[in-house]
Short mmCIF file of C-alpha atoms in Angstrom, two decimals:
data_model
loop_
_atom_site.label_atom_id
_atom_site.label_comp_id
_atom_site.label_asym_id
_atom_site.label_seq_id
_atom_site.Cartn_x
_atom_site.Cartn_y
_atom_site.Cartn_z
CA UNK M 1 39.87 245.76 149.60
CA UNK M 2 41.50 244.36 146.45
CA UNK M 3 39.43 241.16 146.83
CA UNK M 4 36.16 243.14 146.89
CA UNK M 5 37.15 245.28 143.95
CA UNK M 6 38.17 242.29 141.83
CA UNK M 7 34.87 240.57 142.50
CA UNK M 8 32.92 243.70 141.57
CA UNK M 9 35.04 244.05 138.42
CA UNK M 10 34.23 240.44 137.54
CA UNK M 11 30.52 240.95 138.20
CA UNK M 12 30.35 244.14 136.15
CA UNK M 13 32.14 242.55 133.21
CA UNK M 14 29.99 239.39 133.27
CA UNK M 15 26.76 241.39 133.50
CA UNK M 16 27.74 243.22 130.32
CA UNK M 17 28.37 239.89 128.58
CA UNK M 18 25.00 238.55 129.77
CA UNK M 19 23.29 241.67 128.44
CA UNK M 20 24.98 241.11 125.08
CA UNK M 21 23.74 237.51 125.00
CA UNK M 22 20.27 238.63 126.07
CA UNK M 23 20.03 241.22 123.29
CA UNK M 24 21.29 238.71 120.72
CA UNK M 25 18.84 235.96 121.68
CA UNK M 26 15.96 238.46 121.81
CA UNK M 27 16.95 239.58 118.32
CA UNK M 28 16.80 235.96 117.12
CA UNK M 29 13.28 235.58 118.51
CA UNK M 30 12.23 238.73 116.64
CA UNK M 31 14.00 237.64 113.45
CA UNK M 32 12.31 234.24 113.46
CA UNK M 33 8.94 235.84 114.18
CA UNK M 34 9.28 238.12 111.16
CA UNK M 35 10.40 235.14 109.07
CA UNK M 36 7.40 233.13 110.25
CA UNK M 37 5.02 235.91 109.18
CA UNK M 38 6.72 236.39 105.79
CA UNK M 39 6.88 232.69 104.91
CA UNK M 40 3.27 232.01 105.93
CA UNK M 41 1.84 235.38 104.91
CA UNK M 42 -0.92 233.66 102.90
CA UNK M 43 -2.60 232.80 106.22
CA UNK M 44 -3.10 236.46 107.10
CA UNK M 45 -6.76 237.37 106.65
CA UNK M 46 -7.85 240.16 104.34
CA UNK M 47 -9.28 242.03 107.32
CA UNK M 48 -5.83 242.35 108.91
CA UNK M 49 -4.04 245.68 108.57
CA UNK M 50 -0.44 246.85 108.95
CA UNK M 51 -1.49 248.06 112.38
CA UNK M 52 -2.33 244.46 113.31
CA UNK M 53 1.06 243.29 112.05
CA UNK M 54 2.81 246.05 114.01
CA UNK M 55 0.81 245.10 117.11
CA UNK M 56 1.79 241.45 116.68
CA UNK M 57 5.47 242.39 116.45
CA UNK M 58 5.20 244.69 119.48
CA UNK M 59 3.50 242.12 121.69
CA UNK M 60 5.86 239.49 120.29
CA UNK M 61 8.88 241.42 121.55
CA UNK M 62 7.25 241.75 124.95
CA UNK M 63 6.47 238.07 125.35
CA UNK M 64 9.91 237.12 124.02
CA UNK M 65 11.47 239.14 126.82
CA UNK M 66 10.23 236.38 129.12
CA UNK M 67 11.51 233.60 126.86
CA UNK M 68 14.90 235.28 126.52
CA UNK M 69 15.16 235.80 130.25
CA UNK M 70 14.44 232.11 130.77
CA UNK M 71 17.13 230.80 128.42
CA UNK M 72 19.76 233.40 129.38
CA UNK M 73 19.26 232.67 133.08
CA UNK M 74 21.49 229.61 132.68
CA UNK M 75 24.31 231.84 131.44
CA UNK M 76 23.91 234.14 134.42
CA UNK M 77 24.02 231.26 136.90
CA UNK M 78 26.77 229.21 135.31
CA UNK M 79 28.99 232.02 134.04
CA UNK M 80 28.42 235.18 136.04
CA UNK M 81 27.75 233.88 139.54
CA UNK M 82 30.32 231.09 139.44
CA UNK M 83 32.94 233.35 137.91
CA UNK M 84 32.36 235.92 140.63
CA UNK M 85 32.44 233.55 143.59
CA UNK M 86 34.82 230.94 142.19
CA UNK M 87 37.04 232.77 139.78
CA UNK M 88 38.72 230.61 137.19
CA UNK M 89 36.43 227.62 137.70
CA UNK M 90 34.43 228.32 134.55
CA UNK M 91 35.99 228.58 131.11
CA UNK M 92 35.66 231.86 129.26
CA UNK M 93 34.03 230.07 126.31
CA UNK M 94 31.11 228.61 128.31
CA UNK M 95 28.83 231.57 127.60
CA UNK M 96 29.50 231.24 123.89
CA UNK M 97 28.83 227.49 124.02
CA UNK M 98 25.53 228.09 125.79
CA UNK M 99 24.63 230.76 123.24
CA UNK M 100 25.35 228.40 120.35
CA UNK M 101 23.17 225.77 122.04
CA UNK M 102 20.29 228.24 122.29
CA UNK M 103 20.73 229.28 118.66
CA UNK M 104 20.76 225.69 117.41
CA UNK M 105 17.62 224.74 119.32
CA UNK M 106 15.74 227.88 118.29
CA UNK M 107 16.72 227.36 114.65
CA UNK M 108 15.47 223.78 114.77
CA UNK M 109 12.19 224.85 116.35
CA UNK M 110 11.72 227.61 113.77
CA UNK M 111 11.97 225.25 110.81
CA UNK M 112 9.81 222.65 112.56
CA UNK M 113 7.09 225.14 113.45
CA UNK M 114 6.34 226.13 109.86
CA UNK M 115 5.02 222.72 108.70
CA UNK M 116 3.43 222.22 112.11
CA UNK M 117 1.35 225.37 111.64
CA UNK M 118 0.44 224.36 108.08
CA UNK M 119 -0.89 221.09 109.45
CA UNK M 120 -2.59 222.18 112.68
CA UNK M 121 -3.05 225.96 112.17
CA UNK M 122 -1.36 226.48 115.51
CA UNK M 123 2.17 226.65 116.78
CA UNK M 124 3.21 223.82 119.05
CA UNK M 125 0.24 222.61 121.08
CA UNK M 126 -0.76 219.63 123.21
CA UNK M 127 -1.00 217.39 120.13
CA UNK M 128 2.78 217.39 120.19
CA UNK M 129 2.62 214.90 123.04
CA UNK M 130 0.64 212.46 120.90
CA UNK M 131 3.89 211.83 119.05
CA UNK M 132 4.93 209.39 121.76
CA UNK M 133 1.79 207.33 121.11
CA UNK M 134 2.12 207.23 117.32
CA UNK M 135 3.84 204.74 115.06
CA UNK M 136 7.35 206.22 115.28
CA UNK M 137 8.79 204.57 112.11
CA UNK M 138 5.76 205.66 110.09
CA UNK M 139 5.97 209.16 111.54
CA UNK M 140 9.66 209.37 110.68
CA UNK M 141 8.96 208.26 107.12
CA UNK M 142 6.26 210.94 106.81
CA UNK M 143 8.66 213.62 108.05
CA UNK M 144 11.24 212.60 105.48
CA UNK M 145 8.87 212.06 102.57
CA UNK M 146 6.29 214.82 102.99
CA UNK M 147 7.99 217.43 105.14
CA UNK M 148 11.52 217.22 103.66
CA UNK M 149 13.24 216.54 106.97
CA UNK M 150 16.80 216.40 105.52
CA UNK M 151 16.33 219.77 103.81
CA UNK M 152 14.98 221.36 106.98
CA UNK M 153 17.87 219.94 109.02
CA UNK M 154 20.31 221.36 106.48
CA UNK M 155 18.64 224.78 106.70
CA UNK M 156 18.78 224.53 110.48
CA UNK M 157 22.52 223.83 110.38
CA UNK M 158 23.29 226.65 107.96
CA UNK M 159 21.18 229.15 109.91
CA UNK M 160 22.65 228.12 113.26
CA UNK M 161 26.22 228.28 111.92
CA UNK M 162 25.76 231.79 110.54
CA UNK M 163 24.14 233.05 113.74
CA UNK M 164 26.80 231.43 115.93
CA UNK M 165 29.51 233.26 114.00
CA UNK M 166 27.66 236.53 114.53
CA UNK M 167 27.33 235.74 118.22
CA UNK M 168 31.09 235.21 118.56
CA UNK M 169 31.77 238.61 117.02
CA UNK M 170 29.07 240.23 119.19
CA UNK M 171 30.42 238.77 122.44
CA UNK M 172 33.90 239.92 121.46
CA UNK M 173 32.92 243.57 121.32
CA UNK M 174 34.23 246.03 123.89
CA UNK M 175 33.13 245.95 127.51
CA UNK M 176 33.60 248.81 129.96
CA UNK M 177 35.57 248.78 133.20
CA UNK M 178 33.87 249.29 136.52
CA UNK M 179 33.85 253.02 137.30
CA UNK M 180 35.91 254.00 140.34
CA UNK M 181 35.23 257.14 142.30
CA UNK M 182 37.56 259.08 144.54
CA UNK M 183 35.12 258.98 147.44
CA UNK M 184 34.14 255.67 149.05
CA UNK M 185 30.46 256.57 149.13
CA UNK M 186 30.55 257.19 145.37
CA UNK M 187 31.58 253.58 144.79
CA UNK M 188 28.90 252.32 147.17
CA UNK M 189 26.22 254.47 145.52
CA UNK M 190 27.15 253.24 142.03
CA UNK M 191 27.18 249.58 143.00
CA UNK M 192 23.92 249.90 144.93
CA UNK M 193 22.35 251.56 141.89
CA UNK M 194 23.63 248.73 139.73
CA UNK M 195 21.90 246.13 141.91
CA UNK M 196 18.66 248.14 142.04
CA UNK M 197 18.61 248.51 138.26
CA UNK M 198 19.22 244.77 137.87
CA UNK M 199 16.34 244.04 140.25
CA UNK M 200 13.84 246.18 138.35
CA UNK M 201 15.11 244.87 135.04
CA UNK M 202 14.30 241.33 136.20
CA UNK M 203 10.75 242.45 137.08
CA UNK M 204 10.41 244.17 133.69
CA UNK M 205 11.44 240.96 131.92
CA UNK M 206 9.32 238.75 134.19
CA UNK M 207 6.13 240.65 133.34
CA UNK M 208 6.87 240.90 129.63
CA UNK M 209 7.73 244.57 129.33
CA UNK M 210 5.68 245.70 132.30
CA UNK M 211 6.31 246.42 135.95
CA UNK M 212 2.99 244.99 137.23
CA UNK M 213 0.92 241.87 136.73
CA UNK M 214 -2.01 243.98 135.52
CA UNK M 215 -0.16 244.54 132.23
CA UNK M 216 1.65 241.23 132.13
CA UNK M 217 1.55 239.29 128.85
CA UNK M 218 1.65 235.53 128.48
CA UNK M 219 0.46 232.90 126.02
CA UNK M 220 -3.10 232.98 127.38
CA UNK M 221 -3.74 236.70 126.89
CA UNK M 222 -1.48 237.44 123.93
CA UNK M 223 -4.19 237.13 121.25
CA UNK M 224 -4.85 240.86 120.95
CA UNK M 225 -5.21 241.28 117.18
CA UNK M 226 -8.27 240.37 115.12
CA UNK M 227 -6.26 237.94 112.99
CA UNK M 228 -5.77 234.36 114.20
CA UNK M 229 -2.49 233.85 112.36
CA UNK M 230 -0.95 237.03 113.76
CA UNK M 231 -2.10 236.06 117.24
CA UNK M 232 -0.22 232.81 116.78
CA UNK M 233 2.85 234.64 115.45
CA UNK M 234 3.04 236.63 118.69
CA UNK M 235 4.09 233.46 120.50
CA UNK M 236 7.72 232.49 120.01
CA UNK M 237 8.67 228.84 119.97
CA UNK M 238 9.53 228.71 123.67
CA UNK M 239 6.14 230.12 124.61
CA UNK M 240 4.41 227.78 122.16
CA UNK M 241 6.16 224.79 123.76
CA UNK M 242 5.21 226.05 127.22
CA UNK M 243 1.60 226.30 126.05
CA UNK M 244 1.75 222.75 124.70
CA UNK M 245 3.05 221.46 128.03
CA UNK M 246 0.47 223.40 130.07
CA UNK M 247 -2.46 222.26 127.94
CA UNK M 248 -1.27 218.68 128.06
CA UNK M 249 -1.06 218.82 131.85
CA UNK M 250 -4.55 220.30 132.09
CA UNK M 251 -6.08 217.62 129.90
CA UNK M 252 -4.25 214.88 131.80
CA UNK M 253 -5.51 216.36 135.09
CA UNK M 254 -9.12 216.03 133.97
CA UNK M 255 -10.60 213.22 136.04
CA UNK M 256 -13.26 212.24 133.54
CA UNK M 257 -16.65 210.76 134.35
CA UNK M 258 -17.42 207.12 135.02
CA UNK M 259 -21.12 206.66 134.20
CA UNK M 260 -23.12 203.46 134.11
CA UNK M 261 -25.70 203.45 131.24
CA UNK M 262 -28.49 202.19 133.49
CA UNK M 263 -27.78 204.86 136.08
CA UNK M 264 -27.86 207.44 133.31
CA UNK M 265 -31.43 206.40 132.49
CA UNK M 266 -32.35 206.80 136.17
CA UNK M 267 -30.78 210.25 136.28
CA UNK M 268 -32.54 211.21 133.06
CA UNK M 269 -35.90 210.08 134.42
CA UNK M 270 -35.32 212.16 137.53
CA UNK M 271 -34.51 215.23 135.44
CA UNK M 272 -37.49 214.73 133.13
CA UNK M 273 -39.88 214.17 136.03
CA UNK M 274 -41.59 211.26 134.28
CA UNK M 275 -40.61 207.95 132.61
CA UNK M 276 -39.02 208.33 129.16
CA UNK M 277 -38.77 205.38 126.80
CA UNK M 278 -35.52 206.37 125.10
CA UNK M 279 -31.76 206.12 125.27
CA UNK M 280 -31.13 209.59 123.83
CA UNK M 281 -30.09 212.38 126.14
CA UNK M 282 -32.15 214.95 124.20
CA UNK M 283 -35.38 213.12 124.96
CA UNK M 284 -34.79 213.39 128.70
CA UNK M 285 -34.08 217.10 128.45
CA UNK M 286 -37.23 218.17 126.58
CA UNK M 287 -39.19 220.85 128.37
CA UNK M 288 -42.30 222.86 127.54
CA UNK M 289 -42.50 226.49 128.53
CA UNK M 290 -45.33 227.37 130.89
CA UNK M 291 -47.84 230.16 130.23
CA UNK M 292 -49.02 231.82 127.07
CA UNK M 293 -46.93 232.83 124.10
CA UNK M 294 -45.48 236.31 124.04
CA UNK M 295 -44.15 238.42 121.22
CA UNK M 296 -40.59 237.38 120.49
CA UNK M 297 -38.10 240.15 121.33
CA UNK M 298 -35.86 241.34 118.51
CA UNK M 299 -32.75 241.06 120.72
CA UNK M 300 -31.93 239.11 123.87
CA UNK M 301 -28.89 240.07 125.96
CA UNK M 302 -27.29 237.90 128.63
CA UNK M 303 -24.87 240.10 130.61
CA UNK M 304 -22.30 238.26 132.68
CA UNK M 305 -20.06 240.22 135.03
CA UNK M 306 -17.41 238.20 136.83
CA UNK M 307 -16.92 239.23 140.47
CA UNK M 308 -19.75 241.73 140.02
CA UNK M 309 -20.99 242.26 143.56
CA UNK M 310 -24.74 242.49 144.11
CA UNK M 311 -24.69 244.92 147.01
CA UNK M 312 -24.44 248.11 144.85
CA UNK M 313 -27.78 247.08 143.30
CA UNK M 314 -29.59 246.80 146.62
CA UNK M 315 -32.13 249.55 147.42
CA UNK M 316 -30.30 250.80 150.52
CA UNK M 317 -27.24 251.73 148.43
CA UNK M 318 -28.96 253.48 145.52
CA UNK M 319 -27.89 256.92 146.74
CA UNK M 320 -24.23 256.01 146.18
CA UNK M 321 -24.82 256.22 142.40
CA UNK M 322 -22.18 253.62 141.60
CA UNK M 323 -24.21 251.20 139.46
CA UNK M 324 -26.87 253.38 137.84
CA UNK M 325 -26.38 251.89 134.39
CA UNK M 326 -27.10 248.39 135.58
CA UNK M 327 -29.96 249.65 137.74
CA UNK M 328 -31.59 251.21 134.69
CA UNK M 329 -31.37 247.92 132.81
CA UNK M 330 -32.86 245.96 135.72
CA UNK M 331 -35.71 248.46 136.01
CA UNK M 332 -36.93 247.73 132.47
CA UNK M 333 -40.11 245.67 132.16
CA UNK M 334 -38.48 243.19 129.80
CA UNK M 335 -35.43 242.56 132.01
CA UNK M 336 -34.87 239.56 134.28
CA UNK M 337 -32.65 240.00 137.30
CA UNK M 338 -31.31 237.24 139.57
CA UNK M 339 -30.05 238.75 142.86
CA UNK M 340 -28.52 235.52 144.17
CA UNK M 341 -26.33 233.52 141.81
CA UNK M 342 -23.77 230.79 142.48
CA UNK M 343 -20.78 230.37 140.12
CA UNK M 344 -20.40 227.17 138.17
CA UNK M 345 -16.87 226.60 139.43
CA UNK M 346 -13.83 228.05 141.12
CA UNK M 347 -12.34 229.70 138.02
CA UNK M 348 -13.40 232.01 135.22
CA UNK M 349 -13.29 229.35 132.54
CA UNK M 350 -15.42 227.04 134.69
CA UNK M 351 -18.13 229.68 134.78
CA UNK M 352 -17.96 230.25 131.03
CA UNK M 353 -18.06 226.53 130.29
CA UNK M 354 -21.17 226.17 132.43
CA UNK M 355 -22.97 229.07 130.73
CA UNK M 356 -22.03 227.99 127.21
CA UNK M 357 -22.66 224.25 127.60
CA UNK M 358 -25.13 224.03 130.48
CA UNK M 359 -22.92 221.36 132.05
CA UNK M 360 -21.92 221.42 135.72
CA UNK M 361 -18.25 221.69 136.62
CA UNK M 362 -16.74 218.21 136.90
CA UNK M 363 -12.99 218.92 136.61
CA UNK M 364 -13.10 218.58 132.83
CA UNK M 365 -11.28 221.10 130.67
CA UNK M 366 -13.97 221.15 128.01
CA UNK M 367 -12.21 223.89 126.05
CA UNK M 368 -9.35 221.48 125.32
CA UNK M 369 -11.21 218.20 124.88
CA UNK M 370 -11.65 217.02 121.25
CA UNK M 371 -15.30 216.08 121.93
CA UNK M 372 -16.16 219.76 122.43
CA UNK M 373 -15.26 220.50 118.82
CA UNK M 374 -17.16 217.69 117.12
CA UNK M 375 -20.64 219.07 117.79
CA UNK M 376 -22.44 221.15 120.44
CA UNK M 377 -23.47 219.36 123.62
CA UNK M 378 -27.17 218.64 123.98
CA UNK M 379 -27.40 221.13 126.83
CA UNK M 380 -25.52 223.94 125.06
CA UNK M 381 -27.18 227.34 125.10
CA UNK M 382 -26.59 228.59 121.57
CA UNK M 383 -28.36 225.76 119.68
CA UNK M 384 -31.47 226.29 121.82
CA UNK M 385 -31.55 229.96 120.88
CA UNK M 386 -31.09 229.04 117.22
CA UNK M 387 -34.21 226.87 117.42
CA UNK M 388 -36.07 229.92 118.70
CA UNK M 389 -35.00 231.89 115.64
CA UNK M 390 -32.12 233.87 117.10
CA UNK M 391 -28.59 234.35 115.84
CA UNK M 392 -26.30 233.70 118.86
CA UNK M 393 -23.31 236.02 119.21
CA UNK M 394 -20.63 235.99 121.90
CA UNK M 395 -18.90 239.18 123.07
CA UNK M 396 -15.79 238.90 125.18
CA UNK M 397 -13.73 241.84 126.46
CA UNK M 398 -10.54 239.79 126.75
CA UNK M 399 -8.09 238.31 124.22
CA UNK M 400 -9.45 235.54 122.00
CA UNK M 401 -6.46 233.30 122.75
CA UNK M 402 -7.43 232.93 126.41
CA UNK M 403 -8.43 229.29 127.13
CA UNK M 404 -9.44 228.87 123.44
CA UNK M 405 -12.63 230.74 124.29
CA UNK M 406 -13.29 231.78 120.68
CA UNK M 407 -12.85 228.32 119.15
CA UNK M 408 -14.84 226.77 121.98
CA UNK M 409 -17.88 229.06 121.80
CA UNK M 410 -18.05 228.84 118.01
CA UNK M 411 -17.83 225.05 118.19
CA UNK M 412 -20.69 225.07 120.70
CA UNK M 413 -23.09 226.81 118.35
CA UNK M 414 -22.39 230.55 118.51
CA UNK M 415 -22.31 231.98 115.02
CA UNK M 416 -20.21 235.05 115.75
CA UNK M 417 -17.49 235.87 118.25
CA UNK M 418 -16.03 239.27 119.10
CA UNK M 419 -12.99 239.68 121.33
CA UNK M 420 -10.61 242.36 122.50
CA UNK M 421 -8.99 242.63 119.07
CA UNK M 422 -12.36 243.43 117.48
CA UNK M 423 -13.31 246.15 119.96
CA UNK M 424 -12.12 249.72 119.52
CA UNK M 425 -10.62 250.47 122.92
CA UNK M 426 -8.39 253.18 124.28
CA UNK M 427 -7.54 251.37 127.49
CA UNK M 428 -7.28 247.96 129.05
CA UNK M 429 -4.86 245.56 130.72
CA UNK M 430 -4.14 241.86 131.03
CA UNK M 431 -7.84 241.14 131.60
CA UNK M 432 -8.98 242.92 128.43
CA UNK M 433 -10.56 246.24 127.50
CA UNK M 434 -12.76 248.30 129.83
CA UNK M 435 -16.48 247.49 130.06
CA UNK M 436 -17.35 250.86 128.55
CA UNK M 437 -15.85 249.93 125.19
CA UNK M 438 -17.32 246.43 125.28
CA UNK M 439 -20.85 247.78 125.72
CA UNK M 440 -20.27 250.42 123.06
CA UNK M 441 -19.32 247.66 120.61
CA UNK M 442 -22.37 245.60 121.55
CA UNK M 443 -24.65 248.64 121.17
CA UNK M 444 -23.23 249.38 117.73
CA UNK M 445 -24.16 245.85 116.64
CA UNK M 446 -27.77 246.00 117.83
CA UNK M 447 -29.08 247.15 114.46
CA UNK M 448 -29.19 243.65 113.00
CA UNK M 449 -31.75 242.42 110.42
CA UNK M 450 -32.32 239.11 112.24
CA UNK M 451 -33.11 238.54 115.92
CA UNK M 452 -29.89 238.12 117.90
CA UNK M 453 -28.96 236.52 121.19
CA UNK M 454 -25.91 238.30 122.60
CA UNK M 455 -23.85 236.98 125.51
#
């Protein structure tokens, strides 16, 4: 009985110490986020409000719950579990040493991220991996000469030292003894409750301040404000590094295309339907519309609904009254409706890439390839609509940070982009705001002096 009690005492004490470390590291993430915003406040757009800043801080805390849980997990494994099951094997200072290691690394990343953002207008991204392909001596000289590397290292040391001293005081604060009850079932109930609370706390941290995936927050859906800088500030340095790694892996996984120039001419001739004496892709893609000219509509809307089943639109289900809004649109004389439609790929971004660029899915992450940002592809949709006299605009109900959808669509010829942060919404989740508020925003922008093409 004494053995069980001592182990529970050890567990209860170590959990309290882990919670202290968790709170401290989370506080550092929040402190560095505020410092990042203050130091680089000139990058905040004039359209941003205090509400946007508050939203960035709120979502920043949520996403940093995940980062903190990740780094503190080592303390739980090495200190708590080993102390409980192998008492005396781990020194009492190990948790403090791990905490100081976290603090030093986070301080270094904080001071490195500031010049990185000034250069690339992003926190750490996949370009970080290009460092290994650069001229290392020249890069080191640039860091010393232009980015004041010695000064930043000194600031890192001073900051880390001050925070480590605070951590030592914080870990030395009082912990509480394991409550003991006179009845055996009272002890069992308390310890069971402790394990249940720990379980749900892990879920809460895993989903970034939520208990379900529907409201989970990560680096892909964290861009919820209308300001690009604040969206970037939401990510802490751990999340920014994770994004850099993920994007690098995606680009490296792209298989690329191996095309022979002569075969390209044969393909182009097949597409054109007649011989073309040219080496330019545009010449093979020229088409002439059939039929007479019609009056140009003032607005053209392309409505794309992912996973939008067609069966509610079939005549035999009209009495269910579950898709009347879409039915009314389809019934208009100037509406075109395609009842059978195959997706461009297996994922959401594959479908968007196909619609925006007109290119078939070929395992290329176009949203992350540098070529996509040099000029629009010849098959891209927006430039064609520009030639017809329309102003192309892209409306997206989700966060602008997802898969770089905003940067990508603007680079491919769309003149305006509106995302979740630009839409007045009273509801939503990880996927974005509800369709109701998206369509309300689109409808409010219909009164436009020039013809528009809205996707």
